[in-house]
Short mmCIF file of N, CA and C in Angstrom, two decimals:
data_model
loop_
_atom_site.label_atom_id
_atom_site.label_comp_id
_atom_site.label_asym_id
_atom_site.label_seq_id
_atom_site.Cartn_x
_atom_site.Cartn_y
_atom_site.Cartn_z
N MET A 1 0.85 -1.20 0.08
CA MET A 1 -0.02 0.03 0.06
C MET A 1 0.86 1.23 0.00
N SER A 2 0.57 2.17 -0.88
CA SER A 2 1.42 3.37 -0.87
C SER A 2 0.71 4.46 0.05
N SER A 3 1.62 5.33 0.46
CA SER A 3 1.09 6.35 1.41
C SER A 3 0.12 7.30 0.76
N SER A 4 0.15 7.39 -0.61
CA SER A 4 -0.89 8.24 -1.29
C SER A 4 -2.23 7.63 -1.29
N ALA A 5 -2.30 6.32 -1.12
CA ALA A 5 -3.56 5.67 -1.17
C ALA A 5 -4.39 5.92 0.16
N CYS A 6 -3.56 6.06 1.25
CA CYS A 6 -4.32 6.36 2.58
C CYS A 6 -3.27 7.21 3.36
N PRO A 7 -3.26 8.54 3.13
CA PRO A 7 -2.27 9.37 3.77
C PRO A 7 -2.27 9.42 5.29
N SER A 8 -3.27 8.87 5.94
CA SER A 8 -3.26 8.94 7.35
C SER A 8 -2.59 7.62 7.99
N VAL A 9 -2.17 6.72 7.15
CA VAL A 9 -1.53 5.54 7.64
C VAL A 9 -0.14 5.41 7.13
N LEU A 10 0.76 4.99 8.05
CA LEU A 10 2.15 4.86 7.68
C LEU A 10 2.17 3.89 6.37
N PRO A 11 3.13 4.11 5.54
CA PRO A 11 3.18 3.31 4.31
C PRO A 11 3.32 1.86 4.53
N SER A 12 3.75 1.32 5.62
CA SER A 12 3.98 -0.04 5.77
C SER A 12 2.91 -0.67 6.66
N ILE A 13 2.19 -1.68 6.14
CA ILE A 13 1.15 -2.35 6.99
C ILE A 13 1.54 -3.83 6.93
N PHE A 14 1.42 -4.43 8.08
CA PHE A 14 1.94 -5.83 8.24
C PHE A 14 0.89 -6.74 8.65
N SER A 15 1.05 -8.04 8.23
CA SER A 15 0.04 -9.08 8.45
C SER A 15 0.72 -10.17 9.28
N SER A 16 -0.10 -10.85 10.06
CA SER A 16 0.36 -11.92 10.85
C SER A 16 -0.76 -12.87 11.21
N SER A 17 -0.50 -14.10 11.32
CA SER A 17 -1.51 -15.01 11.95
C SER A 17 -1.49 -14.71 13.47
N MET A 18 -2.51 -15.15 14.13
CA MET A 18 -2.67 -14.83 15.51
C MET A 18 -3.05 -16.19 16.32
N ARG A 19 -2.33 -16.24 17.53
CA ARG A 19 -2.75 -17.30 18.44
C ARG A 19 -3.14 -16.54 19.72
N THR A 20 -3.71 -17.30 20.71
CA THR A 20 -4.25 -16.62 21.86
C THR A 20 -3.72 -17.23 23.13
N LEU A 21 -3.79 -16.46 24.17
CA LEU A 21 -3.57 -16.98 25.57
C LEU A 21 -4.71 -16.55 26.36
N SER A 22 -5.21 -17.38 27.17
CA SER A 22 -6.42 -17.14 27.97
C SER A 22 -6.02 -17.36 29.46
N PHE A 23 -6.40 -16.51 30.29
CA PHE A 23 -5.94 -16.68 31.75
C PHE A 23 -6.82 -15.81 32.63
N ARG A 24 -6.75 -16.09 33.93
CA ARG A 24 -7.52 -15.29 34.95
C ARG A 24 -6.49 -14.77 35.95
N LEU A 25 -6.70 -13.54 36.34
CA LEU A 25 -5.81 -12.95 37.35
C LEU A 25 -6.64 -12.83 38.65
N LEU A 26 -5.87 -13.15 39.76
CA LEU A 26 -6.55 -13.36 41.09
C LEU A 26 -6.59 -11.98 41.80
N PRO A 27 -7.45 -11.93 42.84
CA PRO A 27 -7.59 -10.78 43.60
C PRO A 27 -6.23 -10.19 44.16
N GLY A 28 -6.01 -8.90 44.00
CA GLY A 28 -4.84 -8.30 44.52
C GLY A 28 -3.73 -8.12 43.49
N SER A 29 -3.89 -8.82 42.30
CA SER A 29 -2.90 -8.71 41.24
C SER A 29 -2.93 -7.33 40.64
N ASP A 30 -1.82 -6.86 40.21
CA ASP A 30 -1.70 -5.57 39.42
C ASP A 30 -1.89 -5.93 37.95
N LEU A 31 -2.93 -5.30 37.34
CA LEU A 31 -3.36 -5.64 35.98
C LEU A 31 -2.24 -5.36 34.96
N LYS A 32 -1.57 -4.22 34.98
CA LYS A 32 -0.66 -3.85 34.05
C LYS A 32 0.59 -4.77 34.26
N GLN A 33 1.08 -4.78 35.48
CA GLN A 33 2.27 -5.62 35.82
C GLN A 33 2.09 -7.01 35.36
N SER A 34 0.89 -7.61 35.64
CA SER A 34 0.63 -8.94 35.24
C SER A 34 0.73 -9.19 33.71
N LEU A 35 0.14 -8.26 32.91
CA LEU A 35 0.25 -8.37 31.43
C LEU A 35 1.67 -8.28 31.01
N LEU A 36 2.44 -7.35 31.53
CA LEU A 36 3.85 -7.25 31.21
C LEU A 36 4.63 -8.44 31.54
N SER A 37 4.33 -8.92 32.72
CA SER A 37 5.03 -10.15 33.20
C SER A 37 4.76 -11.37 32.31
N ILE A 38 3.58 -11.53 31.84
CA ILE A 38 3.17 -12.55 30.93
C ILE A 38 3.86 -12.39 29.58
N ALA A 39 4.01 -11.12 29.12
CA ALA A 39 4.70 -10.86 27.93
C ALA A 39 6.20 -11.20 27.94
N LYS A 40 6.80 -10.95 29.13
CA LYS A 40 8.17 -11.27 29.39
C LYS A 40 8.34 -12.80 29.47
N GLN A 41 7.49 -13.34 30.19
CA GLN A 41 7.60 -14.84 30.42
C GLN A 41 7.50 -15.58 29.12
N HIS A 42 6.65 -15.13 28.19
CA HIS A 42 6.43 -15.82 26.92
C HIS A 42 7.15 -15.14 25.78
N GLN A 43 8.04 -14.14 26.07
CA GLN A 43 8.83 -13.45 25.11
C GLN A 43 8.02 -12.94 23.95
N LEU A 44 7.02 -12.21 24.28
CA LEU A 44 5.99 -11.69 23.28
C LEU A 44 6.59 -10.41 22.59
N LYS A 45 6.65 -10.51 21.24
CA LYS A 45 7.15 -9.35 20.58
C LYS A 45 5.97 -8.48 20.08
N ALA A 46 4.78 -9.02 20.01
CA ALA A 46 3.64 -8.25 19.61
C ALA A 46 2.36 -8.87 20.14
N ALA A 47 1.57 -8.19 20.96
CA ALA A 47 0.38 -8.74 21.49
C ALA A 47 -0.65 -7.65 21.65
N CYS A 48 -1.89 -8.06 21.74
CA CYS A 48 -3.05 -7.15 21.93
C CYS A 48 -4.05 -7.79 22.90
N VAL A 49 -4.81 -6.94 23.52
CA VAL A 49 -5.89 -7.41 24.41
C VAL A 49 -7.16 -7.73 23.55
N LEU A 50 -7.60 -8.85 23.48
CA LEU A 50 -8.83 -9.12 22.87
C LEU A 50 -10.02 -8.90 23.72
N THR A 51 -10.03 -9.37 24.95
CA THR A 51 -11.12 -9.11 25.90
C THR A 51 -10.61 -9.16 27.34
N CYS A 52 -11.33 -8.40 28.18
CA CYS A 52 -10.95 -8.47 29.58
C CYS A 52 -12.31 -8.11 30.29
N VAL A 53 -12.65 -9.02 31.21
CA VAL A 53 -13.84 -8.73 32.13
C VAL A 53 -13.40 -8.97 33.58
N GLY A 54 -13.90 -8.13 34.51
CA GLY A 54 -13.48 -8.36 35.86
C GLY A 54 -13.78 -7.12 36.69
N SER A 55 -13.10 -6.93 37.78
CA SER A 55 -13.33 -5.91 38.67
C SER A 55 -12.11 -5.35 39.28
N LEU A 56 -12.03 -4.19 39.79
CA LEU A 56 -10.84 -3.51 40.43
C LEU A 56 -11.18 -3.06 41.80
N GLN A 57 -10.28 -3.17 42.71
CA GLN A 57 -10.41 -2.63 44.15
C GLN A 57 -9.58 -1.37 44.15
N LYS A 58 -8.73 -1.11 43.30
CA LYS A 58 -7.99 0.22 43.23
C LYS A 58 -7.76 0.54 41.79
N VAL A 59 -7.95 1.85 41.43
CA VAL A 59 -7.80 2.37 40.13
C VAL A 59 -6.68 3.36 40.06
N HIS A 60 -5.78 3.29 39.01
CA HIS A 60 -4.81 4.36 38.79
C HIS A 60 -4.63 4.48 37.30
N ILE A 61 -5.18 5.65 36.73
CA ILE A 61 -5.05 5.89 35.30
C ILE A 61 -4.45 7.23 35.08
N ARG A 62 -3.97 7.46 33.85
CA ARG A 62 -3.55 8.72 33.38
C ARG A 62 -4.63 9.22 32.41
N LEU A 63 -5.14 10.38 32.61
CA LEU A 63 -6.27 10.92 31.86
C LEU A 63 -5.72 11.59 30.54
N ALA A 64 -6.69 11.73 29.68
CA ALA A 64 -6.29 12.30 28.33
C ALA A 64 -5.49 13.59 28.46
N GLY A 65 -4.59 13.80 27.63
CA GLY A 65 -3.71 14.97 27.69
C GLY A 65 -2.35 14.67 28.36
N GLY A 66 -2.36 13.61 29.08
CA GLY A 66 -0.97 13.13 29.59
C GLY A 66 -0.43 13.67 30.80
N PHE A 67 -1.15 14.57 31.50
CA PHE A 67 -0.67 15.24 32.65
C PHE A 67 -1.33 14.98 33.98
N ASP A 68 -2.60 14.64 33.90
CA ASP A 68 -3.49 14.42 35.04
C ASP A 68 -3.66 12.91 35.33
N PHE A 69 -3.67 12.54 36.59
CA PHE A 69 -3.97 11.16 36.98
C PHE A 69 -5.20 11.04 37.84
N LEU A 70 -5.91 9.95 37.83
CA LEU A 70 -6.97 9.63 38.65
C LEU A 70 -6.73 8.40 39.45
N THR A 71 -6.75 8.49 40.70
CA THR A 71 -6.51 7.34 41.59
C THR A 71 -7.70 7.16 42.55
N LEU A 72 -8.29 5.93 42.49
CA LEU A 72 -9.43 5.61 43.42
C LEU A 72 -8.99 4.43 44.33
N ALA A 73 -8.79 4.68 45.56
CA ALA A 73 -8.41 3.63 46.49
C ALA A 73 -9.62 3.02 47.15
N GLU A 74 -9.56 1.82 47.61
CA GLU A 74 -10.72 1.25 48.38
C GLU A 74 -11.99 1.40 47.63
N THR A 75 -12.03 0.95 46.42
CA THR A 75 -13.25 1.14 45.52
C THR A 75 -13.64 -0.20 44.95
N LYS A 76 -14.83 -0.24 44.37
CA LYS A 76 -15.26 -1.42 43.67
C LYS A 76 -15.70 -0.98 42.20
N GLN A 77 -14.97 -1.27 41.24
CA GLN A 77 -15.17 -0.87 39.87
C GLN A 77 -15.23 -2.06 38.94
N GLU A 78 -16.21 -2.08 38.10
CA GLU A 78 -16.31 -3.13 37.05
C GLU A 78 -15.49 -2.75 35.88
N ILE A 79 -14.60 -3.60 35.34
CA ILE A 79 -13.90 -3.43 34.10
C ILE A 79 -14.83 -3.50 32.97
N VAL A 80 -15.01 -2.35 32.20
CA VAL A 80 -15.91 -2.31 31.09
C VAL A 80 -15.15 -2.66 29.78
N SER A 81 -13.91 -2.24 29.71
CA SER A 81 -13.11 -2.62 28.56
C SER A 81 -11.64 -2.35 28.90
N LEU A 82 -10.81 -3.12 28.21
CA LEU A 82 -9.39 -3.00 28.24
C LEU A 82 -8.91 -3.23 26.75
N VAL A 83 -8.27 -2.25 26.22
CA VAL A 83 -7.73 -2.41 24.81
C VAL A 83 -6.34 -1.87 24.73
N GLY A 84 -5.63 -2.38 23.74
CA GLY A 84 -4.26 -1.84 23.47
C GLY A 84 -3.34 -2.89 23.00
N THR A 85 -2.14 -2.41 22.81
CA THR A 85 -1.04 -3.27 22.32
C THR A 85 0.08 -3.26 23.40
N PHE A 86 0.90 -4.37 23.35
CA PHE A 86 1.96 -4.56 24.34
C PHE A 86 2.93 -5.66 23.86
N ASN A 87 4.09 -5.59 24.54
CA ASN A 87 5.04 -6.70 24.27
C ASN A 87 5.92 -6.74 25.48
N GLU A 88 7.07 -7.41 25.35
CA GLU A 88 7.83 -7.74 26.60
C GLU A 88 8.60 -6.41 27.02
N SER A 89 8.58 -5.37 26.26
CA SER A 89 9.31 -4.23 26.67
C SER A 89 8.36 -2.98 26.90
N GLY A 90 7.04 -3.10 26.81
CA GLY A 90 6.17 -2.04 27.14
C GLY A 90 4.78 -2.23 26.56
N SER A 91 4.01 -1.13 26.71
CA SER A 91 2.59 -1.23 26.40
C SER A 91 1.95 0.11 26.08
N HIS A 92 0.87 0.07 25.40
CA HIS A 92 -0.04 1.28 25.28
C HIS A 92 -1.46 0.67 25.42
N LEU A 93 -1.99 0.82 26.66
CA LEU A 93 -3.27 0.18 27.09
C LEU A 93 -4.25 1.24 27.66
N HIS A 94 -5.45 1.15 27.26
CA HIS A 94 -6.53 1.94 27.80
C HIS A 94 -7.64 1.12 28.45
N ILE A 95 -8.11 1.70 29.55
CA ILE A 95 -9.13 0.89 30.40
C ILE A 95 -10.33 1.85 30.65
N SER A 96 -11.50 1.24 30.52
CA SER A 96 -12.71 1.93 30.98
C SER A 96 -13.27 0.99 32.17
N PHE A 97 -13.84 1.71 33.14
CA PHE A 97 -14.40 1.02 34.34
C PHE A 97 -15.72 1.73 34.85
N GLY A 98 -16.56 1.07 35.44
CA GLY A 98 -17.81 1.65 35.86
C GLY A 98 -18.04 1.41 37.37
N ASP A 99 -18.64 2.36 38.01
CA ASP A 99 -18.96 2.32 39.48
C ASP A 99 -20.26 1.73 39.73
N VAL A 100 -20.73 1.65 41.00
CA VAL A 100 -22.00 1.03 41.28
C VAL A 100 -23.28 1.75 40.84
N ASP A 101 -22.98 3.04 40.40
CA ASP A 101 -24.12 3.83 39.79
C ASP A 101 -24.15 3.85 38.30
N GLY A 102 -23.15 3.03 37.70
CA GLY A 102 -23.03 2.94 36.27
C GLY A 102 -22.35 4.06 35.62
N ASN A 103 -21.63 4.97 36.43
CA ASN A 103 -20.79 5.95 35.82
C ASN A 103 -19.48 5.34 35.34
N VAL A 104 -19.12 5.71 34.10
CA VAL A 104 -18.01 5.10 33.47
C VAL A 104 -16.87 6.14 33.24
N LYS A 105 -15.69 5.86 33.60
CA LYS A 105 -14.45 6.65 33.37
C LYS A 105 -13.36 5.79 32.67
N GLY A 106 -12.40 6.43 32.11
CA GLY A 106 -11.31 5.69 31.54
C GLY A 106 -10.15 6.47 31.30
N GLY A 107 -9.04 5.83 30.86
CA GLY A 107 -7.89 6.52 30.45
C GLY A 107 -6.70 5.42 30.24
N HIS A 108 -5.46 5.97 30.28
CA HIS A 108 -4.32 5.12 30.18
C HIS A 108 -4.06 4.26 31.41
N LEU A 109 -4.01 2.93 31.18
CA LEU A 109 -3.76 1.97 32.29
C LEU A 109 -2.37 2.27 32.82
N MET A 110 -2.22 2.49 34.06
CA MET A 110 -0.96 2.65 34.76
C MET A 110 -0.80 1.48 35.68
N GLU A 111 0.35 1.36 36.35
CA GLU A 111 0.59 0.37 37.43
C GLU A 111 -0.25 0.81 38.61
N GLY A 112 -0.74 -0.12 39.36
CA GLY A 112 -1.52 0.24 40.54
C GLY A 112 -2.98 -0.08 40.45
N ASN A 113 -3.41 -0.69 39.30
CA ASN A 113 -4.84 -1.15 39.19
C ASN A 113 -4.92 -2.55 39.72
N LEU A 114 -5.48 -2.74 40.89
CA LEU A 114 -5.54 -3.97 41.62
C LEU A 114 -6.82 -4.70 41.38
N ILE A 115 -6.75 -6.01 41.14
CA ILE A 115 -7.91 -6.82 40.81
C ILE A 115 -8.72 -6.96 42.19
N TYR A 116 -10.10 -6.80 42.12
CA TYR A 116 -10.90 -7.08 43.22
C TYR A 116 -11.33 -8.51 43.34
N THR A 117 -12.14 -9.03 42.34
CA THR A 117 -12.54 -10.39 42.43
C THR A 117 -11.79 -11.27 41.40
N THR A 118 -11.72 -10.80 40.20
CA THR A 118 -11.17 -11.56 39.05
C THR A 118 -10.91 -10.58 37.93
N ALA A 119 -10.03 -11.00 37.05
CA ALA A 119 -9.94 -10.46 35.66
C ALA A 119 -9.65 -11.59 34.72
N GLU A 120 -10.57 -11.81 33.82
CA GLU A 120 -10.53 -12.87 32.85
C GLU A 120 -10.06 -12.22 31.55
N LEU A 121 -8.94 -12.72 31.02
CA LEU A 121 -8.40 -12.11 29.83
C LEU A 121 -8.13 -13.08 28.72
N VAL A 122 -8.28 -12.59 27.50
CA VAL A 122 -7.81 -13.36 26.35
C VAL A 122 -6.97 -12.31 25.51
N ILE A 123 -5.76 -12.70 25.27
CA ILE A 123 -4.78 -11.79 24.48
C ILE A 123 -4.52 -12.48 23.21
N GLY A 124 -4.22 -11.64 22.18
CA GLY A 124 -3.77 -12.12 20.85
C GLY A 124 -2.37 -11.95 20.68
N ILE A 125 -1.65 -13.00 20.17
CA ILE A 125 -0.21 -12.90 19.98
C ILE A 125 0.08 -12.98 18.48
N LEU A 126 0.79 -11.97 17.91
CA LEU A 126 1.15 -11.90 16.53
C LEU A 126 2.55 -12.34 16.35
N ASP A 127 2.72 -13.48 15.86
CA ASP A 127 4.01 -14.09 15.74
C ASP A 127 4.95 -13.54 14.60
N GLN A 128 4.36 -12.97 13.58
CA GLN A 128 5.15 -12.48 12.48
C GLN A 128 5.41 -10.98 12.43
N VAL A 129 5.08 -10.35 13.64
CA VAL A 129 5.16 -8.91 13.79
C VAL A 129 5.87 -8.62 15.10
N ALA A 130 6.63 -7.51 15.10
CA ALA A 130 7.23 -6.99 16.34
C ALA A 130 6.74 -5.59 16.52
N PHE A 131 6.29 -5.19 17.75
CA PHE A 131 5.84 -3.86 17.92
C PHE A 131 7.01 -3.15 18.65
N ASN A 132 7.42 -2.11 17.99
CA ASN A 132 8.54 -1.25 18.44
C ASN A 132 7.88 0.17 18.75
N ARG A 133 8.41 0.85 19.73
CA ARG A 133 8.01 2.20 20.04
C ARG A 133 9.18 3.09 19.73
N VAL A 134 8.95 4.14 18.95
CA VAL A 134 9.95 5.12 18.53
C VAL A 134 9.47 6.51 18.77
N PRO A 135 10.37 7.41 19.00
CA PRO A 135 9.97 8.84 19.18
C PRO A 135 9.26 9.37 17.96
N ASP A 136 8.18 10.10 18.14
CA ASP A 136 7.44 10.69 17.07
C ASP A 136 7.51 12.23 17.25
N SER A 137 8.09 12.90 16.32
CA SER A 137 8.26 14.37 16.47
C SER A 137 6.93 15.14 16.44
N ASN A 138 5.86 14.51 15.87
CA ASN A 138 4.51 15.12 15.84
C ASN A 138 3.93 15.15 17.16
N THR A 139 4.04 14.09 17.93
CA THR A 139 3.38 13.85 19.17
C THR A 139 4.19 14.14 20.39
N GLY A 140 5.54 13.97 20.26
CA GLY A 140 6.45 14.05 21.43
C GLY A 140 6.46 12.82 22.23
N CYS A 141 5.80 11.73 21.75
CA CYS A 141 5.64 10.49 22.50
C CYS A 141 6.39 9.38 21.79
N LEU A 142 6.56 8.28 22.44
CA LEU A 142 6.98 7.04 21.81
C LEU A 142 5.74 6.34 21.18
N GLU A 143 5.75 6.24 19.88
CA GLU A 143 4.63 5.70 19.16
C GLU A 143 5.00 4.42 18.42
N LEU A 144 3.90 3.60 18.17
CA LEU A 144 3.95 2.28 17.60
C LEU A 144 4.57 2.34 16.19
N LEU A 145 5.55 1.49 15.98
CA LEU A 145 6.12 1.20 14.65
C LEU A 145 6.24 -0.29 14.48
N PRO A 146 5.27 -0.86 13.87
CA PRO A 146 5.26 -2.35 13.64
C PRO A 146 6.35 -2.76 12.69
N GLN A 147 6.93 -3.95 12.82
CA GLN A 147 7.94 -4.44 11.96
C GLN A 147 7.66 -5.94 11.64
N GLN A 148 7.72 -6.19 10.36
CA GLN A 148 7.54 -7.52 9.86
C GLN A 148 8.67 -8.42 10.26
N LEU A 149 8.43 -9.59 10.85
CA LEU A 149 9.48 -10.56 11.26
C LEU A 149 9.67 -11.55 10.15
#
C-alpha cells in the first residue's frame, strides 16, 4: 500500500497469523504488571488485548492529555473494557471502568490497578510482527512502529 492511497496510515502495513492466551488474574494482582510479566515470560514481541472482564479494588489511570492522573483507592469498579497493544518491553493500554451507579471513566492503564474479584483475559499474539516504540516528532511520545519478522 502506498502512502498516497491512505495518507493517514504509515506506508507499511503488516500481516500476521494470531494465536491466543487465555488466563485469569487473582484478587490483589496488578493488572498492568501482570500483562507485562506474561509478555516477558512468553517473550512476546507483539500482543493485543482481545477481551477483559473483571473488577478492580484500586484504580490508577492517566487521563487524556498526559498530565493528570486519577486514583481511586478502596473502591469497587467493574472493568468495562481494556484495549491496546503490548510486548515484553512496554505497552499502550486504555481501560474503562464503571462504578455502582453505572458511571464510566477511563484512560491510560498505569501500574496500581488492583484486581478485586477476578480479571478474565484473552490476549492475541502476533508471531510474524514486532511492536517497536519510537519517538514521534509530531506527538512528542513514543509511538507504535510495527515491523514484519
